[in-house]
mmCIF file of C-alpha atoms in Angstrom:
data_model
loop_
_atom_site.group_PDB
_atom_site.id
_atom_site.type_symbol
_atom_site.label_atom_id
_atom_site.label_comp_id
_atom_site.label_asym_id
_atom_site.label_seq_id
_atom_site.Cartn_x
_atom_site.Cartn_y
_atom_site.Cartn_z
ATOM 1 C CA MET L 1 106.896 121.862 83.523
ATOM 2 C CA GLN L 2 108.172 118.855 85.472
ATOM 3 C CA LYS L 3 104.725 118.112 86.940
ATOM 4 C CA ASP L 4 103.276 117.990 83.427
ATOM 5 C CA TYR L 5 106.026 115.585 82.368
ATOM 6 C CA PHE L 6 105.047 113.087 85.059
ATOM 7 C CA LYS L 7 101.340 113.422 84.205
ATOM 8 C CA GLU L 8 102.070 112.198 80.691
ATOM 9 C CA MET L 9 104.009 109.141 81.866
ATOM 10 C CA LYS L 10 102.391 105.729 82.270
ATOM 11 C CA ILE L 11 102.523 104.107 85.714
ATOM 12 C CA LYS L 12 105.091 101.519 84.613
ATOM 13 C CA GLU L 13 107.293 104.326 83.216
ATOM 14 C CA LYS L 14 107.055 106.192 86.525
ATOM 15 C CA LEU L 15 108.042 103.090 88.478
ATOM 16 C CA THR L 16 110.929 102.440 86.086
ATOM 17 C CA ALA L 17 112.121 106.042 86.475
ATOM 18 C CA LEU L 18 111.945 105.628 90.248
ATOM 19 C CA LEU L 19 113.990 102.434 90.025
ATOM 20 C CA LYS L 20 116.604 104.201 87.886
ATOM 21 C CA LEU L 21 116.839 107.028 90.404
ATOM 22 C CA VAL L 22 117.293 104.572 93.268
ATOM 23 C CA TYR L 23 119.885 102.689 91.214
ATOM 24 C CA ILE L 24 121.847 105.895 90.502
ATOM 25 C CA ILE L 25 121.799 106.844 94.187
ATOM 26 C CA LEU L 26 122.962 103.365 95.219
ATOM 27 C CA LEU L 27 125.589 103.316 92.487
ATOM 28 C CA PHE L 28 126.934 106.666 93.686
ATOM 29 C CA ASN L 29 126.838 105.396 97.284
ATOM 30 C CA ASN L 30 128.639 102.172 96.347
ATOM 31 C CA ILE L 31 131.337 104.005 94.414
ATOM 32 C CA ILE L 32 131.996 106.235 97.419
ATOM 33 C CA PHE L 33 131.989 103.126 99.638
ATOM 34 C CA ALA L 34 134.486 101.391 97.322
ATOM 35 C CA ILE L 35 136.754 104.440 97.300
ATOM 36 C CA MET L 36 136.672 104.596 101.086
ATOM 37 C CA VAL L 37 137.379 100.851 101.395
ATOM 38 C CA VAL L 38 140.339 101.121 99.034
ATOM 39 C CA ALA L 39 141.628 104.229 100.774
ATOM 40 C CA PHE L 40 141.011 103.216 104.392
ATOM 41 C CA GLY L 41 139.875 99.661 104.776
ATOM 42 C CA HIS L 42 140.187 96.033 103.978
ATOM 43 C CA PRO L 43 140.108 95.013 100.270
ATOM 44 C CA VAL L 44 137.685 92.082 100.950
ATOM 45 C CA PHE L 45 134.898 94.623 101.448
ATOM 46 C CA LEU L 46 135.516 95.926 97.935
ATOM 47 C CA GLY L 47 133.316 93.148 96.454
ATOM 48 C CA ILE L 48 130.185 94.193 98.380
ATOM 49 C CA PRO L 49 129.490 97.367 96.349
ATOM 50 C CA PHE L 50 129.998 95.539 93.063
ATOM 51 C CA ILE L 51 127.641 92.729 94.078
ATOM 52 C CA ALA L 52 125.065 95.369 95.053
ATOM 53 C CA ILE L 53 125.538 97.130 91.698
ATOM 54 C CA ILE L 54 124.634 93.873 89.921
ATOM 55 C CA LEU L 55 121.821 92.625 92.199
ATOM 56 C CA ILE L 56 119.910 95.868 92.786
ATOM 57 C CA PRO L 57 118.854 96.393 89.136
ATOM 58 C CA ILE L 58 117.835 92.744 88.744
ATOM 59 C CA LEU L 59 115.782 92.677 91.936
ATOM 60 C CA GLY L 60 114.476 96.180 91.307
ATOM 61 C CA LYS L 61 113.253 95.299 87.830
ATOM 62 C CA ARG L 62 111.408 92.279 89.195
ATOM 63 C CA LEU L 63 109.845 94.422 91.919
ATOM 64 C CA ILE L 64 108.804 97.085 89.399
ATOM 65 C CA ASN L 65 107.222 94.452 87.125
ATOM 66 C CA MET L 66 105.313 92.922 90.048
ATOM 67 C CA LEU L 67 104.064 96.322 91.210
ATOM 68 C CA ALA L 68 103.163 97.343 87.672
ATOM 69 C CA GLN L 69 101.134 94.159 87.119
ATOM 70 C CA ASP L 70 99.347 94.616 90.459
ATOM 71 C CA ILE L 71 98.304 98.077 89.308
ATOM 72 C CA LEU L 72 98.015 97.753 85.527
ATOM 73 C CA ASP L 73 95.975 94.530 85.306
ATOM 74 C CA PRO L 74 93.122 95.871 87.481
ATOM 75 C CA LEU L 75 93.264 99.227 85.701
ATOM 76 C CA ALA L 76 92.941 97.463 82.341
ATOM 77 C CA GLN L 77 89.818 95.642 83.580
ATOM 78 C CA ILE L 78 88.338 98.865 84.976
ATOM 79 C CA GLN L 79 89.156 100.734 81.766
ATOM 80 C CA LYS L 80 87.454 98.027 79.670
ATOM 81 C CA ALA L 81 84.389 98.131 81.948
ATOM 82 C CA ALA L 82 84.206 101.921 81.596
ATOM 83 C CA GLY L 83 84.472 101.618 77.805
ATOM 84 C CA ASP L 84 81.750 98.954 77.729
ATOM 85 C CA MET L 85 79.462 101.151 79.830
ATOM 86 C CA ALA L 86 80.156 104.151 77.576
ATOM 87 C CA ASP L 87 79.145 101.957 74.608
ATOM 88 C CA GLY L 88 75.846 101.104 76.318
ATOM 89 C CA ASN L 89 76.809 97.619 77.519
ATOM 90 C CA LEU L 90 75.837 97.497 81.175
ATOM 91 C CA ASP L 91 76.687 93.785 81.571
ATOM 92 C CA ILE L 92 80.312 94.469 82.446
ATOM 93 C CA ASP L 93 82.834 91.737 83.189
ATOM 94 C CA LEU L 94 84.832 93.122 86.106
ATOM 95 C CA THR L 95 86.237 90.262 88.179
ATOM 96 C CA PHE L 96 88.970 92.184 90.028
ATOM 97 C CA GLU L 97 88.464 92.341 93.794
ATOM 98 C CA SER L 98 90.741 93.868 96.398
ATOM 99 C CA LYS L 99 90.639 95.872 99.614
ATOM 100 C CA ASP L 100 92.747 98.701 98.154
ATOM 101 C CA GLU L 101 91.683 101.798 96.216
ATOM 102 C CA LEU L 102 91.525 99.904 92.919
ATOM 103 C CA GLY L 103 89.235 97.318 94.519
ATOM 104 C CA GLU L 104 86.997 100.105 95.804
ATOM 105 C CA LEU L 105 86.922 101.651 92.323
ATOM 106 C CA ALA L 106 86.004 98.282 90.784
ATOM 107 C CA ASP L 107 83.207 97.870 93.364
ATOM 108 C CA GLU L 108 81.870 101.330 92.471
ATOM 109 C CA PHE L 109 81.858 100.424 88.774
ATOM 110 C CA ARG L 110 79.919 97.228 89.510
ATOM 111 C CA GLU L 111 77.392 99.146 91.625
ATOM 112 C CA THR L 112 77.053 101.874 88.982
ATOM 113 C CA SER L 113 76.524 99.315 86.246
ATOM 114 C CA SER L 114 73.894 97.503 88.284
ATOM 115 C CA ALA L 115 72.034 100.724 89.151
ATOM 116 C CA LEU L 116 72.071 101.903 85.533
ATOM 117 C CA LYS L 117 70.883 98.504 84.371
ATOM 118 C CA ASP L 118 67.956 98.631 86.834
ATOM 119 C CA VAL L 119 66.934 102.109 85.655
ATOM 120 C CA VAL L 120 67.205 101.246 81.943
ATOM 121 C CA GLU L 121 65.212 98.014 82.392
ATOM 122 C CA ASP L 122 62.541 99.860 84.385
ATOM 123 C CA ILE L 123 62.225 102.690 81.836
ATOM 124 C CA THR L 124 62.051 100.117 79.033
ATOM 125 C CA LEU L 125 59.226 98.293 80.847
ATOM 126 C CA ILE L 126 57.288 101.531 81.442
ATOM 127 C CA LEU L 127 57.656 102.642 77.817
ATOM 128 C CA SER L 128 56.649 99.172 76.570
ATOM 129 C CA GLN L 129 53.485 99.406 78.639
ATOM 130 C CA PHE L 130 52.821 102.889 77.227
ATOM 131 C CA ALA L 131 53.264 101.473 73.704
ATOM 132 C CA ASP L 132 50.721 98.747 74.538
ATOM 133 C CA GLY L 133 48.202 101.395 75.621
ATOM 134 C CA ASN L 134 48.659 101.036 79.394
ATOM 135 C CA PHE L 135 49.076 104.610 80.550
ATOM 136 C CA ASP L 136 48.806 103.610 84.208
ATOM 137 C CA ALA L 137 52.249 101.972 84.140
ATOM 138 C CA LYS L 138 54.298 102.572 87.291
ATOM 139 C CA SER L 139 57.962 102.072 88.110
ATOM 140 C CA LYS L 140 58.797 98.753 89.721
ATOM 141 C CA LYS L 141 62.189 100.011 90.921
ATOM 142 C CA GLN L 142 61.668 103.530 92.267
ATOM 143 C CA GLU L 143 64.503 103.013 94.781
ATOM 144 C CA SER L 144 66.969 102.814 91.856
ATOM 145 C CA TYR L 145 66.269 106.372 90.736
ATOM 146 C CA HIS L 146 68.718 108.858 92.277
ATOM 147 C CA GLY L 147 69.765 112.370 91.290
ATOM 148 C CA LYS L 148 69.083 113.099 87.623
ATOM 149 C CA PHE L 149 67.469 109.677 87.226
ATOM 150 C CA LYS L 150 64.783 110.742 89.706
ATOM 151 C CA GLU L 151 64.031 113.665 87.386
ATOM 152 C CA ILE L 152 63.564 111.196 84.508
ATOM 153 C CA LEU L 153 61.128 109.138 86.578
ATOM 154 C CA ASP L 154 59.234 112.293 87.547
ATOM 155 C CA LYS L 155 58.955 113.293 83.857
ATOM 156 C CA LEU L 156 57.754 109.790 82.943
ATOM 157 C CA GLU L 157 55.053 110.057 85.606
ATOM 158 C CA GLU L 158 54.065 113.521 84.327
ATOM 159 C CA THR L 159 53.866 112.112 80.794
ATOM 160 C CA GLU L 160 51.760 109.207 82.039
ATOM 161 C CA ASN L 161 49.358 111.569 83.841
ATOM 162 C CA SER L 162 49.138 113.886 80.838
ATOM 163 C CA LEU L 163 48.453 111.015 78.432
ATOM 164 C CA SER L 164 45.911 109.502 80.803
ATOM 165 C CA ASN L 165 44.093 112.854 81.098
ATOM 166 C CA THR L 166 44.185 113.376 77.335
ATOM 167 C CA ILE L 167 42.772 109.906 76.693
ATOM 168 C CA ARG L 168 40.167 110.333 79.464
ATOM 169 C CA ASN L 169 39.117 113.697 77.993
ATOM 170 C CA GLY L 170 38.985 112.173 74.521
ATOM 171 C CA LYS L 171 36.817 109.334 75.815
ATOM 172 C CA ASN L 172 34.507 111.798 77.599
ATOM 173 C CA SER L 173 34.210 113.861 74.432
ATOM 174 C CA SER L 174 33.536 110.733 72.421
ATOM 175 C CA ASP L 175 30.862 109.659 74.923
ATOM 176 C CA GLN L 176 29.218 113.101 74.716
ATOM 177 C CA VAL L 177 29.242 113.039 70.912
ATOM 178 C CA SER L 178 27.812 109.532 70.977
ATOM 179 C CA ALA L 179 25.107 110.545 73.455
ATOM 180 C CA GLY L 180 24.285 113.600 71.329
ATOM 181 C CA ALA L 181 24.081 111.460 68.215
ATOM 182 C CA ASP L 182 21.804 108.980 69.977
ATOM 183 C CA GLN L 183 19.578 111.825 71.135
ATOM 184 C CA LEU L 184 19.418 113.261 67.597
ATOM 185 C CA ALA L 185 18.565 109.832 66.227
ATOM 186 C CA GLN L 186 15.763 109.404 68.766
ATOM 187 C CA ASN L 187 14.319 112.838 67.983
ATOM 188 C CA ALA L 188 14.342 112.251 64.278
#
């Protein structure tokens, strides 16, 4: 149950909960420290726990906000890029760069977008050539086809070969009919 609770929380909420936990632990620690100072020590030290009680939440909140922005801003860019790609826009605007895991994820999105763009442009070019009657069209970017995309390229090549054979057979048949007609005309 508790694991599911944390899965539903946003990163900033998790960091805030962590800060609250740390604050409670420090508050408890400072109260015990204050009690011990009053019971056994010098009263000047009594101010230290109270100063800590005031400063820790202020500094902690600033730290949480800084950490949240360092995580949430890149995630927002990556999320927008993923949404754009899902909508068919492969010209993503992903400017975030870093050496951490989020930077690596952003790099992967840029590479994925570029590879998809290459494949889509290549398929569009091949199909345009088919539409113009060129059934000998070949891929200009075969190195971009990986995994399932390679299967698409293979099917395009099969389609090209099949269409070329069909057209060649049609032309041969047409030539034979024409030759037969010429022969009939000469005999008549």
